[in-house]
Amino acid sequence: MDVNVSADETAFRDEVRAFFDDKLSPDMREASSLTSGVFAEMSIGRRWHQALYEQGWIAPSWPEEHGGTAWSPMQKYIYDSEAGASGAPRLFSMGLRMVGPVIMKFGTDEQKNFYLPRICSGEDTWCQGYSEPGSGSDLASLQTRAIVDGDHYVVNGTKIWTTGAQYADRMFCLVRTSTEGKKQEGISFILIDMDTPGITIEPIITMAGDHEVNQVFFDDVRVPIANRVGAENDGWTVAKYLLEFERGGAAYATTLAAALEKLHAIAEAERASGGRLIDQPAFAAKLAALEVKQRAAQATEHRIMSDIAQRGRPGPASSMMKLVGSETNQAISELAVEATQYYAAAYQPEARVPGNNIEPIGPASSVPVMPKYLNYRAATIYAGSSEVQRNIISKLVLGL
Ligand SMILES: Cc1cc2nc3c(=O)[nH]c(=O)nc-3n(C[C@H](O)[C@H](O)[C@H](O)COP(=O)(O)OP(=O)(O)OC[C@H]3O[C@@H](n4cnc5c(N)ncnc54)[C@H](O)[C@@H]3O)c2cc1C
């Protein structure tokens, strides 16, 4: 892939930048910088979703017929990069980035016509029902049962770590429809309306103090068989396809660059040994090492973009980006804690509420540092742990 930017692409970048400058209101930017979670606060995220939808830019990687843009891979990359750099709120993307592409590939025409426009417009928010207690990395061992009763499945079991279940209208869910044969062969992929009787959602509060994840219980939940995507017992094929999109296709490198820029600003303002922290050789060396990793991530991302351009999907290389992106993000958040020192330890959740008028303890930039550090601990677990990504890379990328 040619990563030199042409005059047309520069004009496109300027157009995207101007849009972000115009539409990203100060409260959206503030909410974005204060959030420690993966996704923006829901009401802010919904407003940003609406702004992008009205502009026709909500689903750049979707085909035009389903509401996508007709952008080239380079334009999509420029757009993602600008979004990362602008501090735009991160949208709840389980519809747009996960189940949407799956419905396009495996769904019936009825499913496409019903679900895809609702994902684009923001009418439906989705959550992902894959993991269970005891079935995370070993996903194929999942136990949630779906038994046929007339033209419905009756679902019993539980899902855990379900991000955003408390907001979601629908869940895409892996269920066991057979106990015969290999465990991968008895799984189906179904779409569940979260209003269906028999569903209970219990919050799980993370150590960063956020309510992002939940445990969801199913007690005789009736789901129309027509809500199955793909063939019965062939959900593993569908599930694996989705995981590629979960792990790849995002512009990690610019997000890392934006985090490094913030860290740079903190280190310029902080004092150490009578001078600026940024001028301390030991600290500067750590910062430089992270900047090198960010550059390496950028180069890898360009290679993955090239794969997407040629094959239309991220492929196993998406695991490389997930691994490098999440581990570097963690390292940046760790160095930010080191840079802000004891101010990072101040517990001030009220100062993280957008629009608050609380006087921060220490510099305002230190307020989200510790919650971000704590929240990023999960980044090397969700969407497949680092160990699992390394297994995939060694097998499918390196051919070991
Ligand atoms: C914040 C957060 C949000 C999440 N959101 C969602 C969501 O929305 N929907 C959803 O379905 N799930 C979600 N998850 C679940 C996530 O996908 C799982 O936590 C993850 O797959 C790991 O599974 P586990 O927790 O069962 O850990 P385990 O699989 O039990 O892993 C425990 C440890 O063993 C290691 N390990 C396991 N297998 C291997 C192996 N084969 N080789 C080497 N090491 C191995 C792991 O790397 C890890 O260190 C979320 C998790 C978190 C933390």
CSV table of C-alpha atoms and ligand atoms in Angstrom, one decimal:
chain,number,residue,atom,x,y,z
A,1,MET,CA,0.0,0.0,0.0
A,2,ASP,CA,1.3,3.4,-1.0
A,3,VAL,CA,1.4,5.5,2.3
A,4,ASN,CA,2.5,8.7,0.6
A,5,VAL,CA,-0.4,11.1,0.8
A,6,SER,CA,-1.5,12.5,-2.6
A,7,ALA,CA,-2.9,16.0,-3.1
A,8,ASP,CA,-6.4,14.6,-3.2
A,9,GLU,CA,-5.9,12.7,0.0
A,10,THR,CA,-4.4,15.8,1.6
A,11,ALA,CA,-7.6,17.7,0.6
A,12,PHE,CA,-9.7,14.8,2.0
A,13,ARG,CA,-7.7,15.0,5.3
A,14,ASP,CA,-8.4,18.7,5.5
A,15,GLU,CA,-12.1,18.1,4.9
A,16,VAL,CA,-12.2,15.6,7.7
A,17,ARG,CA,-10.2,17.8,10.0
A,18,ALA,CA,-12.5,20.8,9.4
A,19,PHE,CA,-15.5,18.6,10.1
A,20,PHE,CA,-14.0,17.4,13.5
A,21,ASP,CA,-13.1,21.0,14.3
A,22,ASP,CA,-16.6,22.2,13.6
A,23,LYS,CA,-18.7,19.4,15.1
A,24,LEU,CA,-16.7,18.3,18.1
A,25,SER,CA,-18.1,20.5,20.8
A,26,PRO,CA,-16.0,21.4,23.9
A,27,ASP,CA,-18.1,19.1,26.1
A,28,MET,CA,-17.6,16.2,23.8
A,29,ARG,CA,-13.8,16.8,23.8
A,30,GLU,CA,-13.9,17.2,27.6
A,31,ALA,CA,-15.9,13.9,28.1
A,32,SER,CA,-13.5,12.2,25.8
A,33,SER,CA,-10.4,13.2,27.6
A,34,LEU,CA,-11.9,12.4,31.1
A,35,THR,CA,-13.2,9.0,30.2
A,36,SER,CA,-11.1,6.1,31.4
A,37,GLY,CA,-13.3,3.4,29.8
A,38,VAL,CA,-13.1,2.0,26.3
A,39,PHE,CA,-16.1,3.9,25.1
A,40,ALA,CA,-17.4,7.5,25.6
A,41,GLU,CA,-20.1,8.3,28.1
A,42,MET,CA,-23.3,7.1,26.5
A,43,SER,CA,-25.2,10.4,26.0
A,44,ILE,CA,-22.1,12.0,24.5
A,45,GLY,CA,-21.4,9.0,22.3
A,46,ARG,CA,-25.0,9.1,21.0
A,47,ARG,CA,-24.7,12.7,20.0
A,48,TRP,CA,-21.4,12.1,18.2
A,49,HIS,CA,-22.9,9.0,16.5
A,50,GLN,CA,-25.8,11.3,15.3
A,51,ALA,CA,-23.4,13.9,14.0
A,52,LEU,CA,-21.5,11.3,11.9
A,53,TYR,CA,-24.7,9.7,10.7
A,54,GLU,CA,-26.0,13.0,9.4
A,55,GLN,CA,-22.7,13.6,7.7
A,56,GLY,CA,-22.9,10.1,6.1
A,57,TRP,CA,-19.7,9.1,7.8
A,58,ILE,CA,-20.9,6.7,10.4
A,59,ALA,CA,-19.8,3.5,8.7
A,60,PRO,CA,-16.8,4.2,6.5
A,61,SER,CA,-15.8,0.6,6.1
A,62,TRP,CA,-19.3,-0.6,5.1
A,63,PRO,CA,-20.3,-0.9,1.4
A,64,GLU,CA,-22.2,2.1,0.1
A,65,GLU,CA,-25.4,0.1,-0.4
A,66,HIS,CA,-25.6,-0.4,3.4
A,67,GLY,CA,-24.8,3.2,4.3
A,68,GLY,CA,-21.0,3.2,4.0
A,69,THR,CA,-18.8,5.7,2.2
A,70,ALA,CA,-17.1,4.9,-1.1
A,71,TRP,CA,-13.8,5.8,0.4
A,72,SER,CA,-10.5,4.2,-0.6
A,73,PRO,CA,-8.6,2.2,2.1
A,74,MET,CA,-6.3,5.2,2.4
A,75,GLN,CA,-9.2,7.6,2.9
A,76,LYS,CA,-10.6,5.3,5.6
A,77,TYR,CA,-7.2,5.2,7.3
A,78,ILE,CA,-6.9,9.0,7.1
A,79,TYR,CA,-10.4,9.3,8.6
A,80,ASP,CA,-9.6,6.8,11.5
A,81,SER,CA,-6.3,8.5,12.1
A,82,GLU,CA,-7.9,12.0,12.3
A,83,ALA,CA,-10.6,10.6,14.6
A,84,GLY,CA,-7.9,9.2,16.9
A,85,ALA,CA,-5.9,12.4,16.9
A,86,SER,CA,-8.9,14.8,17.3
A,87,GLY,CA,-10.0,13.2,20.7
A,88,ALA,CA,-13.4,12.4,19.2
A,89,PRO,CA,-15.6,10.3,21.6
A,90,ARG,CA,-15.1,6.6,21.0
A,91,LEU,CA,-18.4,5.2,19.8
A,92,PHE,CA,-20.0,2.0,21.0
A,93,SER,CA,-18.8,0.0,18.1
A,94,MET,CA,-20.2,-3.5,18.6
A,95,GLY,CA,-22.8,-2.9,15.9
A,96,LEU,CA,-20.7,-1.0,13.4
A,97,ARG,CA,-17.5,-2.9,13.8
A,98,MET,CA,-18.6,-6.4,14.8
A,99,VAL,CA,-22.1,-7.6,14.1
A,100,GLY,CA,-22.7,-5.3,11.1
A,101,PRO,CA,-19.9,-6.9,8.9
A,102,VAL,CA,-21.1,-10.4,10.1
A,103,ILE,CA,-24.7,-9.7,9.1
A,104,MET,CA,-23.5,-8.5,5.7
A,105,LYS,CA,-21.5,-11.7,5.1
A,106,PHE,CA,-23.7,-14.3,6.7
A,107,GLY,CA,-27.2,-12.7,7.2
A,108,THR,CA,-30.4,-13.2,5.2
A,109,ASP,CA,-31.8,-10.4,3.1
A,110,GLU,CA,-34.4,-9.9,5.8
A,111,GLN,CA,-31.7,-9.6,8.5
A,112,LYS,CA,-29.7,-7.2,6.4
A,113,ASN,CA,-32.7,-5.0,5.6
A,114,PHE,CA,-33.8,-4.9,9.2
A,115,TYR,CA,-30.6,-4.6,11.3
A,116,LEU,CA,-28.1,-2.7,9.2
A,117,PRO,CA,-30.0,0.6,8.8
A,118,ARG,CA,-30.8,0.5,12.6
A,119,ILE,CA,-27.1,0.1,13.4
A,120,CYS,CA,-26.2,3.1,11.1
A,121,SER,CA,-28.9,5.4,12.5
A,122,GLY,CA,-28.0,4.5,16.1
A,123,GLU,CA,-31.5,3.2,16.8
A,124,ASP,CA,-30.0,-0.1,18.0
A,125,THR,CA,-27.0,-0.4,20.3
A,126,TRP,CA,-25.4,-3.9,20.5
A,127,CYS,CA,-23.5,-5.9,23.0
A,128,GLN,CA,-21.4,-9.0,22.5
A,129,GLY,CA,-22.4,-12.2,24.3
A,130,TYR,CA,-19.3,-14.5,23.8
A,131,SER,CA,-17.5,-15.0,27.1
A,132,GLU,CA,-18.9,-17.0,30.0
A,133,PRO,CA,-17.6,-17.8,33.4
A,134,GLY,CA,-15.0,-20.5,32.5
A,135,SER,CA,-15.2,-19.8,28.7
A,136,GLY,CA,-13.0,-16.9,27.7
A,137,SER,CA,-9.9,-17.8,25.8
A,138,ASP,CA,-11.3,-21.3,25.4
A,139,LEU,CA,-14.5,-19.8,23.9
A,140,ALA,CA,-15.6,-23.1,22.2
A,141,SER,CA,-16.2,-24.6,25.6
A,142,LEU,CA,-19.2,-22.3,26.1
A,143,GLN,CA,-22.2,-23.8,27.9
A,144,THR,CA,-25.2,-21.4,27.3
A,145,ARG,CA,-27.8,-23.7,25.8
A,146,ALA,CA,-30.4,-23.0,23.1
A,147,ILE,CA,-33.0,-25.8,22.6
A,148,VAL,CA,-35.5,-25.7,19.8
A,149,ASP,CA,-39.1,-25.3,20.8
A,150,GLY,CA,-41.3,-24.8,17.7
A,151,ASP,CA,-40.0,-21.8,15.8
A,152,HIS,CA,-38.0,-20.5,18.8
A,153,TYR,CA,-34.8,-21.3,20.7
A,154,VAL,CA,-35.2,-21.4,24.5
A,155,VAL,CA,-31.9,-20.0,25.9
A,156,ASN,CA,-30.6,-20.8,29.4
A,157,GLY,CA,-27.2,-19.8,30.8
A,158,THR,CA,-25.0,-16.8,31.5
A,159,LYS,CA,-22.6,-14.5,29.7
A,160,ILE,CA,-20.0,-12.4,31.5
A,161,TRP,CA,-17.9,-9.3,31.0
A,162,THR,CA,-20.6,-8.1,28.6
A,163,THR,CA,-19.5,-4.5,27.8
A,164,GLY,CA,-22.4,-2.1,27.6
A,165,ALA,CA,-25.2,-4.7,28.2
A,166,GLN,CA,-26.9,-2.1,30.4
A,167,TYR,CA,-27.4,0.2,27.3
A,168,ALA,CA,-27.8,-2.4,24.6
A,169,ASP,CA,-31.0,-3.0,22.7
A,170,ARG,CA,-29.6,-6.3,21.2
A,171,MET,CA,-26.9,-8.9,21.8
A,172,PHE,CA,-25.2,-11.1,19.3
A,173,CYS,CA,-24.7,-14.3,21.2
A,174,LEU,CA,-23.0,-17.6,20.9
A,175,VAL,CA,-25.1,-20.5,22.2
A,176,ARG,CA,-24.7,-24.2,22.3
A,177,THR,CA,-27.2,-25.9,20.0
A,178,SER,CA,-25.6,-29.3,20.1
A,179,THR,CA,-23.4,-31.4,22.4
A,180,GLU,CA,-22.4,-33.9,19.7
A,181,GLY,CA,-19.0,-34.0,18.1
A,182,LYS,CA,-16.2,-31.4,18.5
A,183,LYS,CA,-17.1,-28.6,20.8
A,184,GLN,CA,-16.7,-26.0,18.0
A,185,GLU,CA,-19.3,-27.8,15.9
A,186,GLY,CA,-22.3,-27.4,18.3
A,187,ILE,CA,-22.4,-23.6,18.4
A,188,SER,CA,-24.8,-21.2,16.8
A,189,PHE,CA,-24.8,-17.4,16.4
A,190,ILE,CA,-28.1,-15.7,17.4
A,191,LEU,CA,-29.4,-12.2,17.8
A,192,ILE,CA,-31.2,-11.5,21.0
A,193,ASP,CA,-33.5,-8.6,21.8
A,194,MET,CA,-32.5,-7.4,25.2
A,195,ASP,CA,-36.1,-6.7,26.2
A,196,THR,CA,-37.0,-10.3,25.9
A,197,PRO,CA,-38.5,-11.7,29.2
A,198,GLY,CA,-36.0,-13.8,31.2
A,199,ILE,CA,-32.9,-11.6,30.8
A,200,THR,CA,-31.3,-10.2,33.9
A,201,ILE,CA,-28.3,-7.9,33.8
A,202,GLU,CA,-26.0,-7.6,36.9
A,203,PRO,CA,-23.4,-4.8,36.9
A,204,ILE,CA,-19.7,-5.5,37.5
A,205,ILE,CA,-17.7,-2.4,38.7
A,206,THR,CA,-14.1,-2.4,37.5
A,207,MET,CA,-11.2,-1.4,39.7
A,208,ALA,CA,-11.1,1.9,37.8
A,209,GLY,CA,-14.6,2.6,39.3
A,210,ASP,CA,-16.4,2.3,36.0
A,211,HIS,CA,-19.5,0.4,35.1
A,212,GLU,CA,-18.6,-0.9,31.7
A,213,VAL,CA,-19.1,-4.7,32.1
A,214,ASN,CA,-21.9,-6.9,33.3
A,215,GLN,CA,-23.0,-10.5,33.8
A,216,VAL,CA,-26.1,-11.3,31.8
A,217,PHE,CA,-28.4,-14.2,32.9
A,218,PHE,CA,-30.8,-16.1,30.6
A,219,ASP,CA,-33.7,-17.9,32.1
A,220,ASP,CA,-35.9,-19.6,29.5
A,221,VAL,CA,-35.4,-16.7,27.1
A,222,ARG,CA,-37.3,-17.3,23.8
A,223,VAL,CA,-35.5,-16.2,20.7
A,224,PRO,CA,-37.0,-16.7,17.2
A,225,ILE,CA,-35.0,-19.2,15.1
A,226,ALA,CA,-35.2,-16.6,12.4
A,227,ASN,CA,-32.7,-14.6,14.5
A,228,ARG,CA,-30.0,-17.1,13.9
A,229,VAL,CA,-27.2,-15.9,11.6
A,230,GLY,CA,-25.6,-18.6,9.5
A,231,ALA,CA,-26.4,-22.3,9.7
A,232,GLU,CA,-27.3,-24.1,12.9
A,233,ASN,CA,-24.1,-25.5,14.6
A,234,ASP,CA,-21.9,-23.4,12.3
A,235,GLY,CA,-21.7,-20.4,14.6
A,236,TRP,CA,-18.0,-20.9,15.1
A,237,THR,CA,-17.3,-19.9,11.5
A,238,VAL,CA,-19.3,-16.7,12.1
A,239,ALA,CA,-17.7,-16.1,15.5
A,240,LYS,CA,-14.1,-16.3,14.1
A,241,TYR,CA,-14.9,-13.9,11.2
A,242,LEU,CA,-16.2,-11.4,13.7
A,243,LEU,CA,-13.1,-11.6,15.9
A,244,GLU,CA,-10.9,-10.4,13.1
A,245,PHE,CA,-12.9,-7.2,13.0
A,246,GLU,CA,-12.9,-6.9,16.8
A,247,ARG,CA,-9.1,-7.1,16.8
A,248,GLY,CA,-8.1,-5.2,13.7
A,249,GLY,CA,-9.0,-2.3,11.4
A,250,ALA,CA,-8.8,0.3,14.1
A,251,ALA,CA,-6.2,3.1,13.9
A,252,TYR,CA,-4.3,2.2,17.1
A,253,ALA,CA,-1.2,4.2,16.0
A,254,THR,CA,-2.8,7.6,16.1
A,255,THR,CA,-4.5,6.8,19.4
A,256,LEU,CA,-1.1,6.0,20.8
A,257,ALA,CA,0.3,9.2,19.3
A,258,ALA,CA,-2.4,11.2,20.9
A,259,ALA,CA,-1.7,9.5,24.3
A,260,LEU,CA,2.0,10.2,23.9
A,261,GLU,CA,1.3,13.8,23.1
A,262,LYS,CA,-0.6,14.2,26.4
A,263,LEU,CA,2.2,12.4,28.3
A,264,HIS,CA,4.7,14.8,26.6
A,265,ALA,CA,2.7,17.8,27.9
A,266,ILE,CA,2.6,16.4,31.4
A,267,ALA,CA,6.3,15.8,31.4
A,268,GLU,CA,7.0,19.3,30.2
A,269,ALA,CA,4.9,20.8,33.0
A,270,GLU,CA,6.1,18.5,35.8
A,271,ARG,CA,9.2,19.4,37.8
A,272,ALA,CA,11.9,16.9,38.9
A,273,SER,CA,15.3,17.5,40.5
A,274,GLY,CA,15.0,21.2,40.0
A,275,GLY,CA,14.2,21.1,36.3
A,276,ARG,CA,11.6,19.8,33.9
A,277,LEU,CA,10.8,16.1,34.1
A,278,ILE,CA,11.1,15.9,30.3
A,279,ASP,CA,14.7,16.9,30.6
A,280,GLN,CA,15.6,14.1,33.0
A,281,PRO,CA,17.6,11.6,30.9
A,282,ALA,CA,16.1,8.5,32.5
A,283,PHE,CA,12.5,9.7,31.9
A,284,ALA,CA,13.3,11.0,28.4
A,285,ALA,CA,14.7,7.6,27.5
A,286,LYS,CA,11.5,5.8,28.6
A,287,LEU,CA,9.4,8.3,26.6
A,288,ALA,CA,11.6,7.8,23.5
A,289,ALA,CA,11.3,4.0,23.8
A,290,LEU,CA,7.5,4.4,23.7
A,291,GLU,CA,7.7,6.7,20.7
A,292,VAL,CA,9.7,4.1,18.9
A,293,LYS,CA,7.0,1.5,19.6
A,294,GLN,CA,4.4,3.9,18.4
A,295,ARG,CA,6.3,4.4,15.1
A,296,ALA,CA,6.6,0.6,14.8
A,297,ALA,CA,2.8,0.3,15.4
A,298,GLN,CA,2.2,2.8,12.7
A,299,ALA,CA,4.3,0.8,10.2
A,300,THR,CA,2.5,-2.4,11.1
A,301,GLU,CA,-0.8,-0.7,10.8
A,302,HIS,CA,0.1,0.4,7.2
A,303,ARG,CA,0.8,-3.2,6.4
A,304,ILE,CA,-2.5,-4.4,7.8
A,305,MET,CA,-4.3,-1.6,5.8
A,306,SER,CA,-2.7,-3.0,2.7
A,307,ASP,CA,-4.1,-6.5,3.6
A,308,ILE,CA,-7.5,-5.0,4.0
A,309,ALA,CA,-7.2,-3.2,0.7
A,310,GLN,CA,-6.3,-6.4,-1.1
A,311,ARG,CA,-8.5,-9.0,0.7
A,312,GLY,CA,-11.3,-7.0,2.2
A,313,ARG,CA,-10.6,-8.3,5.8
A,314,PRO,CA,-7.9,-7.8,8.3
A,315,GLY,CA,-6.8,-11.4,8.5
A,316,PRO,CA,-4.6,-12.9,11.3
A,317,ALA,CA,-2.3,-9.9,11.2
A,318,SER,CA,-5.0,-8.0,13.1
A,319,SER,CA,-3.7,-9.9,16.2
A,320,MET,CA,-0.3,-8.1,15.8
A,321,MET,CA,-2.0,-4.7,16.0
A,322,LYS,CA,-4.2,-5.8,19.0
A,323,LEU,CA,-1.0,-7.0,20.8
A,324,VAL,CA,1.2,-4.0,20.0
A,325,GLY,CA,-1.6,-1.4,20.4
A,326,SER,CA,-2.8,-2.7,23.8
A,327,GLU,CA,0.6,-3.3,25.3
A,328,THR,CA,2.0,0.1,24.2
A,329,ASN,CA,-1.2,1.8,25.5
A,330,GLN,CA,-0.6,0.1,28.9
A,331,ALA,CA,3.0,1.2,28.9
A,332,ILE,CA,2.1,4.8,28.1
A,333,SER,CA,-0.5,4.9,30.9
A,334,GLU,CA,2.1,3.5,33.3
A,335,LEU,CA,4.6,6.2,32.5
A,336,ALA,CA,1.9,8.8,32.9
A,337,VAL,CA,1.3,7.6,36.4
A,338,GLU,CA,5.1,7.8,37.0
A,339,ALA,CA,5.1,11.3,35.6
A,340,THR,CA,2.2,12.7,37.7
A,341,GLN,CA,3.5,10.9,40.8
A,342,TYR,CA,1.3,11.4,43.9
A,343,TYR,CA,-1.3,13.5,42.1
A,344,ALA,CA,-2.2,10.3,40.2
A,345,ALA,CA,-3.2,8.7,43.5
A,346,ALA,CA,-5.8,11.3,44.4
A,347,TYR,CA,-9.2,9.6,44.3
A,348,GLN,CA,-11.6,12.2,42.8
A,349,PRO,CA,-14.3,10.5,40.7
A,350,GLU,CA,-16.5,13.6,40.8
A,351,ALA,CA,-13.7,15.5,38.9
A,352,ARG,CA,-14.1,13.1,36.0
A,353,VAL,CA,-17.8,13.9,35.4
A,354,PRO,CA,-18.0,16.0,32.2
A,355,GLY,CA,-19.1,19.6,33.0
A,356,ASN,CA,-18.2,19.4,36.7
A,357,ASN,CA,-16.9,22.5,38.6
A,358,ILE,CA,-14.7,20.5,41.0
A,359,GLU,CA,-11.2,21.9,41.7
A,360,PRO,CA,-8.8,19.1,40.8
A,361,ILE,CA,-6.2,18.0,43.3
A,362,GLY,CA,-3.1,18.8,41.4
A,363,PRO,CA,-2.9,19.6,37.7
A,364,ALA,CA,-6.2,19.0,35.7
A,365,SER,CA,-4.2,16.7,33.4
A,366,SER,CA,-3.6,14.3,36.2
A,367,VAL,CA,-7.3,13.6,36.9
A,368,PRO,CA,-7.9,10.8,34.4
A,369,VAL,CA,-4.3,9.3,34.7
A,370,MET,CA,-4.9,6.7,37.3
A,371,PRO,CA,-8.4,5.5,36.1
A,372,LYS,CA,-6.9,5.2,32.6
A,373,TYR,CA,-4.0,3.2,33.9
A,374,LEU,CA,-6.3,0.9,35.9
A,375,ASN,CA,-8.7,0.5,33.0
A,376,TYR,CA,-6.0,-0.3,30.5
A,377,ARG,CA,-5.0,-3.4,32.6
A,378,ALA,CA,-8.0,-5.0,30.9
A,379,ALA,CA,-6.8,-4.1,27.3
A,380,THR,CA,-4.5,-7.1,27.2
A,381,ILE,CA,-7.4,-9.4,28.3
A,382,TYR,CA,-10.4,-8.3,26.3
A,383,ALA,CA,-10.8,-9.1,22.6
A,384,GLY,CA,-8.4,-12.0,23.2
A,385,SER,CA,-5.5,-11.9,25.7
A,386,SER,CA,-2.0,-11.1,24.7
A,387,GLU,CA,-1.0,-14.8,25.2
A,388,VAL,CA,-3.8,-15.9,22.8
A,389,GLN,CA,-2.8,-13.3,20.3
A,390,ARG,CA,0.8,-14.5,20.4
A,391,ASN,CA,-0.4,-18.1,19.8
A,392,ILE,CA,-2.3,-16.9,16.7
A,393,ILE,CA,0.7,-14.9,15.4
A,394,SER,CA,3.1,-17.8,15.9
A,395,LYS,CA,0.7,-20.2,14.1
A,396,LEU,CA,-1.0,-18.2,11.4
A,397,VAL,CA,1.4,-15.3,10.7
A,398,LEU,CA,4.8,-16.9,11.4
A,399,GLY,CA,3.7,-20.4,10.4
A,400,LEU,CA,5.4,-22.0,13.4
B,1,LIG,C1,-13.0,-5.0,30.3
B,1,LIG,C2,-13.5,-6.3,29.6
B,1,LIG,C3,-14.5,-6.2,28.7
B,1,LIG,C4,-14.9,-7.3,28.1
B,1,LIG,N1,-16.0,-7.3,27.2
B,1,LIG,C5,-16.5,-8.4,26.7
B,1,LIG,C6,-17.7,-8.4,25.9
B,1,LIG,O1,-18.3,-7.3,25.7
B,1,LIG,N2,-18.2,-9.5,25.4
B,1,LIG,C7,-17.6,-10.7,25.7
B,1,LIG,O2,-18.0,-11.7,25.2
B,1,LIG,N3,-16.4,-10.8,26.4
B,1,LIG,C8,-15.9,-9.7,26.9
B,1,LIG,N4,-14.7,-9.7,27.7
B,1,LIG,C9,-14.2,-11.0,28.0
B,1,LIG,C10,-12.8,-11.3,27.4
B,1,LIG,O3,-13.0,-11.6,26.0
B,1,LIG,C11,-12.2,-12.5,28.2
B,1,LIG,O4,-11.9,-12.0,29.5
B,1,LIG,C12,-10.9,-13.0,27.5
B,1,LIG,O5,-11.2,-13.7,26.3
B,1,LIG,C13,-10.1,-13.9,28.5
B,1,LIG,O6,-10.9,-14.9,29.0
B,1,LIG,P1,-11.0,-15.2,30.5
B,1,LIG,O7,-11.3,-14.0,31.2
B,1,LIG,O8,-12.0,-16.3,30.7
B,1,LIG,O9,-9.5,-15.6,30.9
B,1,LIG,P2,-8.9,-17.1,30.7
B,1,LIG,O10,-9.2,-17.5,29.3
B,1,LIG,O11,-9.2,-18.0,31.8
B,1,LIG,O12,-7.4,-16.7,30.7
B,1,LIG,C14,-6.6,-16.6,32.0
B,1,LIG,C15,-5.2,-16.5,31.7
B,1,LIG,O13,-4.7,-17.7,31.0
B,1,LIG,C16,-4.1,-17.3,29.7
B,1,LIG,N5,-4.4,-18.3,28.7
B,1,LIG,C17,-5.6,-18.8,28.4
B,1,LIG,N6,-5.5,-19.7,27.4
B,1,LIG,C18,-4.2,-19.7,27.0
B,1,LIG,C19,-3.5,-20.4,26.0
B,1,LIG,N7,-4.1,-21.2,25.1
B,1,LIG,N8,-2.2,-20.1,25.8
B,1,LIG,C20,-1.5,-19.3,26.7
B,1,LIG,N9,-2.2,-18.6,27.7
B,1,LIG,C21,-3.5,-18.8,27.8
B,1,LIG,C22,-4.7,-16.0,29.4
B,1,LIG,O14,-3.9,-15.2,28.5
B,1,LIG,C23,-4.9,-15.3,30.7
B,1,LIG,O15,-3.7,-14.7,31.1
B,1,LIG,C24,-14.3,-8.6,28.3
B,1,LIG,C25,-13.2,-8.6,29.3
B,1,LIG,C26,-12.8,-7.5,29.9
B,1,LIG,C27,-11.7,-7.6,30.9
